[in-house]
mmCIF file of C-alpha atoms in Angstrom:
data_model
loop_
_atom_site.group_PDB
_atom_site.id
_atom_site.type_symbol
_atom_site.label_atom_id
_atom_site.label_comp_id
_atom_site.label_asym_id
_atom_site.label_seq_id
_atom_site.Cartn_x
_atom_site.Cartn_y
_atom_site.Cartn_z
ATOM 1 C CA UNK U 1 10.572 49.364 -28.419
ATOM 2 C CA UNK U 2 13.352 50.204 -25.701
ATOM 3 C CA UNK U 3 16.126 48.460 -27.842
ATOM 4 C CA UNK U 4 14.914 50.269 -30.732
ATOM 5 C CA UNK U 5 15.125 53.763 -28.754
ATOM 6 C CA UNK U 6 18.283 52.768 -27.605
ATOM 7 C CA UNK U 7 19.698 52.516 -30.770
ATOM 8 C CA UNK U 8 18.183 55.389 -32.374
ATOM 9 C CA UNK U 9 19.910 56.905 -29.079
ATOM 10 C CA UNK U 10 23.302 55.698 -29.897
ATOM 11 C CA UNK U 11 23.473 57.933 -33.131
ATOM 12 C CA UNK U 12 24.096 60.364 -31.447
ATOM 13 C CA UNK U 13 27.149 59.515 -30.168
ATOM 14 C CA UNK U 14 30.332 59.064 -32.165
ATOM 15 C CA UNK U 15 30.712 55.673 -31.615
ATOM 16 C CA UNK U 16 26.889 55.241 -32.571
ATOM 17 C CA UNK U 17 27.195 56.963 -35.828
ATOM 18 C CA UNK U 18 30.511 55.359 -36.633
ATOM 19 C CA UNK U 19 28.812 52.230 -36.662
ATOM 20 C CA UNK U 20 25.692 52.955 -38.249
ATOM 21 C CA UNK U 21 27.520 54.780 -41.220
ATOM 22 C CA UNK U 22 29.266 51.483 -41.834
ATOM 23 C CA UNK U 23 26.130 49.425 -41.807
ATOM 24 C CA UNK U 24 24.984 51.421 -44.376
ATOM 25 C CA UNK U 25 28.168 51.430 -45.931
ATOM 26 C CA UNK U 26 27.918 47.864 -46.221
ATOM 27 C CA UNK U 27 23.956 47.798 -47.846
ATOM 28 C CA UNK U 28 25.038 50.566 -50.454
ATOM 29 C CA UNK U 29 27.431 47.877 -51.407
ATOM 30 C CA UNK U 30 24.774 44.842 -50.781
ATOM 31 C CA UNK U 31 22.097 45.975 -52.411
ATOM 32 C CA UNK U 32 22.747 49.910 -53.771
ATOM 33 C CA UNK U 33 19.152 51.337 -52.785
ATOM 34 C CA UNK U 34 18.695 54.688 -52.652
ATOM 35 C CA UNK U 35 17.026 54.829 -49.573
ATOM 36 C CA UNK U 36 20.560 53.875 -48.085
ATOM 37 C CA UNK U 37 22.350 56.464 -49.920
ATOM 38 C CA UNK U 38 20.449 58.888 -48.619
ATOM 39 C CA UNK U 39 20.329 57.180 -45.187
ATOM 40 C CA UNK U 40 24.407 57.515 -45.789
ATOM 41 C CA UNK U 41 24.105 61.231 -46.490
ATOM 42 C CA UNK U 42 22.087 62.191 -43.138
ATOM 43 C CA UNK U 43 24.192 60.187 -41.274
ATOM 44 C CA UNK U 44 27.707 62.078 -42.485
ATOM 45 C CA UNK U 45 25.855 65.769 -41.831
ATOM 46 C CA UNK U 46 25.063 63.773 -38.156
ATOM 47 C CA UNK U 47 28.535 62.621 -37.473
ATOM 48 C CA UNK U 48 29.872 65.974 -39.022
ATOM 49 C CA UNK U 49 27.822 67.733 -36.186
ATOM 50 C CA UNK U 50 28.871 65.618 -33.746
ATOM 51 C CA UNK U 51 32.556 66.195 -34.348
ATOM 52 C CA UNK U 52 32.224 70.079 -34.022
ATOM 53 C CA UNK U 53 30.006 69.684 -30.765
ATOM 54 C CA UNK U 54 30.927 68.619 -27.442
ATOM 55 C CA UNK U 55 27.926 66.790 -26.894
ATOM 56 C CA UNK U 56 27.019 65.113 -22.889
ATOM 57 C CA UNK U 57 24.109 64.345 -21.861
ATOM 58 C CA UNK U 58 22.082 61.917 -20.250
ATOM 59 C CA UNK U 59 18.992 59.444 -21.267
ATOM 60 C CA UNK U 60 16.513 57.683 -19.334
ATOM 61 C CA UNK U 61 14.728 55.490 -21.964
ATOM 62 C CA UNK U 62 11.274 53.709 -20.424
ATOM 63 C CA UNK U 63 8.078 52.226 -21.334
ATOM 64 C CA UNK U 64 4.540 53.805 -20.176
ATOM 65 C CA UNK U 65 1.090 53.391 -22.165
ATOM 66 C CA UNK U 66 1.330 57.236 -23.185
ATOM 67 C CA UNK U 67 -2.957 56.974 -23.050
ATOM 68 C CA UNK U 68 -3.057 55.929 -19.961
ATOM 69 C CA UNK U 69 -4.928 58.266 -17.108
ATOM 70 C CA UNK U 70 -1.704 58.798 -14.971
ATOM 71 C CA UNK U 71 2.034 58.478 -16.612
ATOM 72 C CA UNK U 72 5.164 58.656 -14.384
ATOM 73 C CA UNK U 73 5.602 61.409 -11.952
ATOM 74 C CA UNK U 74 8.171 62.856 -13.833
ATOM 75 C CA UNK U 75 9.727 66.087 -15.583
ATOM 76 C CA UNK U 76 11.114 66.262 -19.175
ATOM 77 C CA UNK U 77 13.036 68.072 -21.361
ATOM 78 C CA UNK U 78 12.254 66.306 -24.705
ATOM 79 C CA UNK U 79 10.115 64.065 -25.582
ATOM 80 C CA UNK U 80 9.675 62.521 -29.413
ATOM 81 C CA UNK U 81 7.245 60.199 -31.057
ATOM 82 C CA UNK U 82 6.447 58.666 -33.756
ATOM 83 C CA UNK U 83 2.862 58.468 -34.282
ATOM 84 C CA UNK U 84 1.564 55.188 -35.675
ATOM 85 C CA UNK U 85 0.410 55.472 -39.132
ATOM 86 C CA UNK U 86 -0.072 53.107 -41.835
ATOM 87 C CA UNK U 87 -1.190 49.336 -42.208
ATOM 88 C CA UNK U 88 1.171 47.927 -40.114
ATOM 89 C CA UNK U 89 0.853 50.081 -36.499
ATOM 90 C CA UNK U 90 -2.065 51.390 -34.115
ATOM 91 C CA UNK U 91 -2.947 53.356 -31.242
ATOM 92 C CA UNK U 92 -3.241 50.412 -28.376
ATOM 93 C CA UNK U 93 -4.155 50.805 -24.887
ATOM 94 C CA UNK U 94 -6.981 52.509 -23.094
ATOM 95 C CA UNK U 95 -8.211 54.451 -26.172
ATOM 96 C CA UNK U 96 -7.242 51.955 -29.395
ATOM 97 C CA UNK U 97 -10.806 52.448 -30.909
ATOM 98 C CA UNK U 98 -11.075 56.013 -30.408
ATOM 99 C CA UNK U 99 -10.955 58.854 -32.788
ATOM 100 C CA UNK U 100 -9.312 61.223 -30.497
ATOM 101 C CA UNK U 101 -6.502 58.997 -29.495
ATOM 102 C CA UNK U 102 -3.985 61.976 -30.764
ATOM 103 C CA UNK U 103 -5.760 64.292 -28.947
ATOM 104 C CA UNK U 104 -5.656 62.207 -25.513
ATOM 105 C CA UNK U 105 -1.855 61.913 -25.872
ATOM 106 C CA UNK U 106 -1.187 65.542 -26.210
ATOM 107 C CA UNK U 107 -3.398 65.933 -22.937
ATOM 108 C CA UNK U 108 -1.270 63.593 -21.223
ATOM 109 C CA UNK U 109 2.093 64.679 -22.552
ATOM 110 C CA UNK U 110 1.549 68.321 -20.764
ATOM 111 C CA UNK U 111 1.595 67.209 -17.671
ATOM 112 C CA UNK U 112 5.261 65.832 -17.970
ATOM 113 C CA UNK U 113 6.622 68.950 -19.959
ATOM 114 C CA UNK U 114 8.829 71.896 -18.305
ATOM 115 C CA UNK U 115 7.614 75.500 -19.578
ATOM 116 C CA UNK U 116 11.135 75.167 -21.461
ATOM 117 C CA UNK U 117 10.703 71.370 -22.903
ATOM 118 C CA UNK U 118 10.009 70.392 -26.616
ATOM 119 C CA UNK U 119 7.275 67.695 -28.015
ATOM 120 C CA UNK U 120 8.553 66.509 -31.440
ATOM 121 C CA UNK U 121 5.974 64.605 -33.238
ATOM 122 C CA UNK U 122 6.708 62.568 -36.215
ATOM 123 C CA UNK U 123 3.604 62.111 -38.291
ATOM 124 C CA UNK U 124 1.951 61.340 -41.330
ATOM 125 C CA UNK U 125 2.480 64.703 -43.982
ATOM 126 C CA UNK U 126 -1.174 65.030 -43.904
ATOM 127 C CA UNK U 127 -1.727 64.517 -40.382
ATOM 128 C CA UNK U 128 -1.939 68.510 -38.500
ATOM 129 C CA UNK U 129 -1.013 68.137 -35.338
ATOM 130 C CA UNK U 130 -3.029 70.571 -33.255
ATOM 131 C CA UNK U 131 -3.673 71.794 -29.694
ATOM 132 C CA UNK U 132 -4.803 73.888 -27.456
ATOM 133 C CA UNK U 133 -1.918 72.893 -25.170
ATOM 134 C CA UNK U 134 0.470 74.126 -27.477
ATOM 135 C CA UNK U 135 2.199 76.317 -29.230
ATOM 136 C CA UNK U 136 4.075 75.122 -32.753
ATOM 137 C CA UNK U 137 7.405 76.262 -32.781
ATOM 138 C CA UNK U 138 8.340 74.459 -36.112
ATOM 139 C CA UNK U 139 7.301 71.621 -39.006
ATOM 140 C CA UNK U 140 9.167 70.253 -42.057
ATOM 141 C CA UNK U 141 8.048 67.456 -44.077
ATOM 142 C CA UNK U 142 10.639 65.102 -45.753
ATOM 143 C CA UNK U 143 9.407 61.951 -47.208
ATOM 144 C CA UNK U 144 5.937 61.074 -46.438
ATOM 145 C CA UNK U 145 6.882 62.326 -42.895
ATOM 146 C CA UNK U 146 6.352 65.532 -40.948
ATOM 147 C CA UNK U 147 8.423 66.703 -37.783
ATOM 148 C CA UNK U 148 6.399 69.073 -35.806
ATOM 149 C CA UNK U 149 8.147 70.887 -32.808
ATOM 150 C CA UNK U 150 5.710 72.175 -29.803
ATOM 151 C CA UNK U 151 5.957 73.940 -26.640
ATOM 152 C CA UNK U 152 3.576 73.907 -23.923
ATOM 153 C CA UNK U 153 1.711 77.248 -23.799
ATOM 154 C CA UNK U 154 1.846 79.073 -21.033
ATOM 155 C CA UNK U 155 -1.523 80.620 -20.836
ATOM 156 C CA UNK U 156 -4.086 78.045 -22.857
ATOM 157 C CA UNK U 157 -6.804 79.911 -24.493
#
């Protein structure tokens, strides 16, 4: 999972991009699916931003069970998920078997956020994400995918 965010990471640098533009480069040529064309497309618009930007930063990538009762004493500015969905992934941990496991997340995710930090949730299109937590800044669907942006609200109902 680490290696994986790691990567993901590495986009946005321009030595990331570079590289992943000609990986994809290469399976346009391999095996011309569209997927990779449009793959190709987002990754251009990525790099393009990039070169305009002076971006620096820094990342601290780790692994926690995001159900658990108690995460890491820590502050952040961003976090982003990708819920599981699908076949092929599940919630696992403390509350695998449990309807709510969403809901138990989004409890435990406010306790790490600054007033000024950003929860970006990649879901299922159907899936609402919903809270009394927080406030929705901002969703798009592409795909069978939808990017919701929250905030922690400041006064909870």
């Amino acid at each position: 999972v680490l290696g994986l965010a790691r990567r993901n990471l590495a986009l946005l640098s321009l030595d990331g991009i570079e590289k992943r533009i000609r990986e994809l480069e290469n399976d346009i040529r391999k095996y011309n699916k569209e997927s990779h064309k449009e793959a190709l497309k987002s990754a251009l618009t990525l790099k393009g931003i990039l070169e305009e930007k002076d971006y620096s930063f820094s990342v601290e990538c780790f692994q926690a069970d995001a159900l658990a009762d108690r995460l890491p004493g820590i502050d952040v500015d961003l976090i982003m998920t990708d819920l599981p969905y699908g076949n092929l992934t599940t919630w696992s941990g403390a509350y695998d078997n449990d309807d709510n496991s969403l809901g138990f997340f989004l409890d435990n995710m406010l306790d790490l956020l600054k007033p000024t930090s950003i929860l970006t949730i990649i879901s299922e299109k159907s899936q609402k994400i919903e809270h009394k937590g927080y406030n929705r800044i901002k969703h798009f669907t592409t795909g069978k995918r939808r990017i919701s942006f929250l905030e922690k609200r400041m006064c909870p109902p």
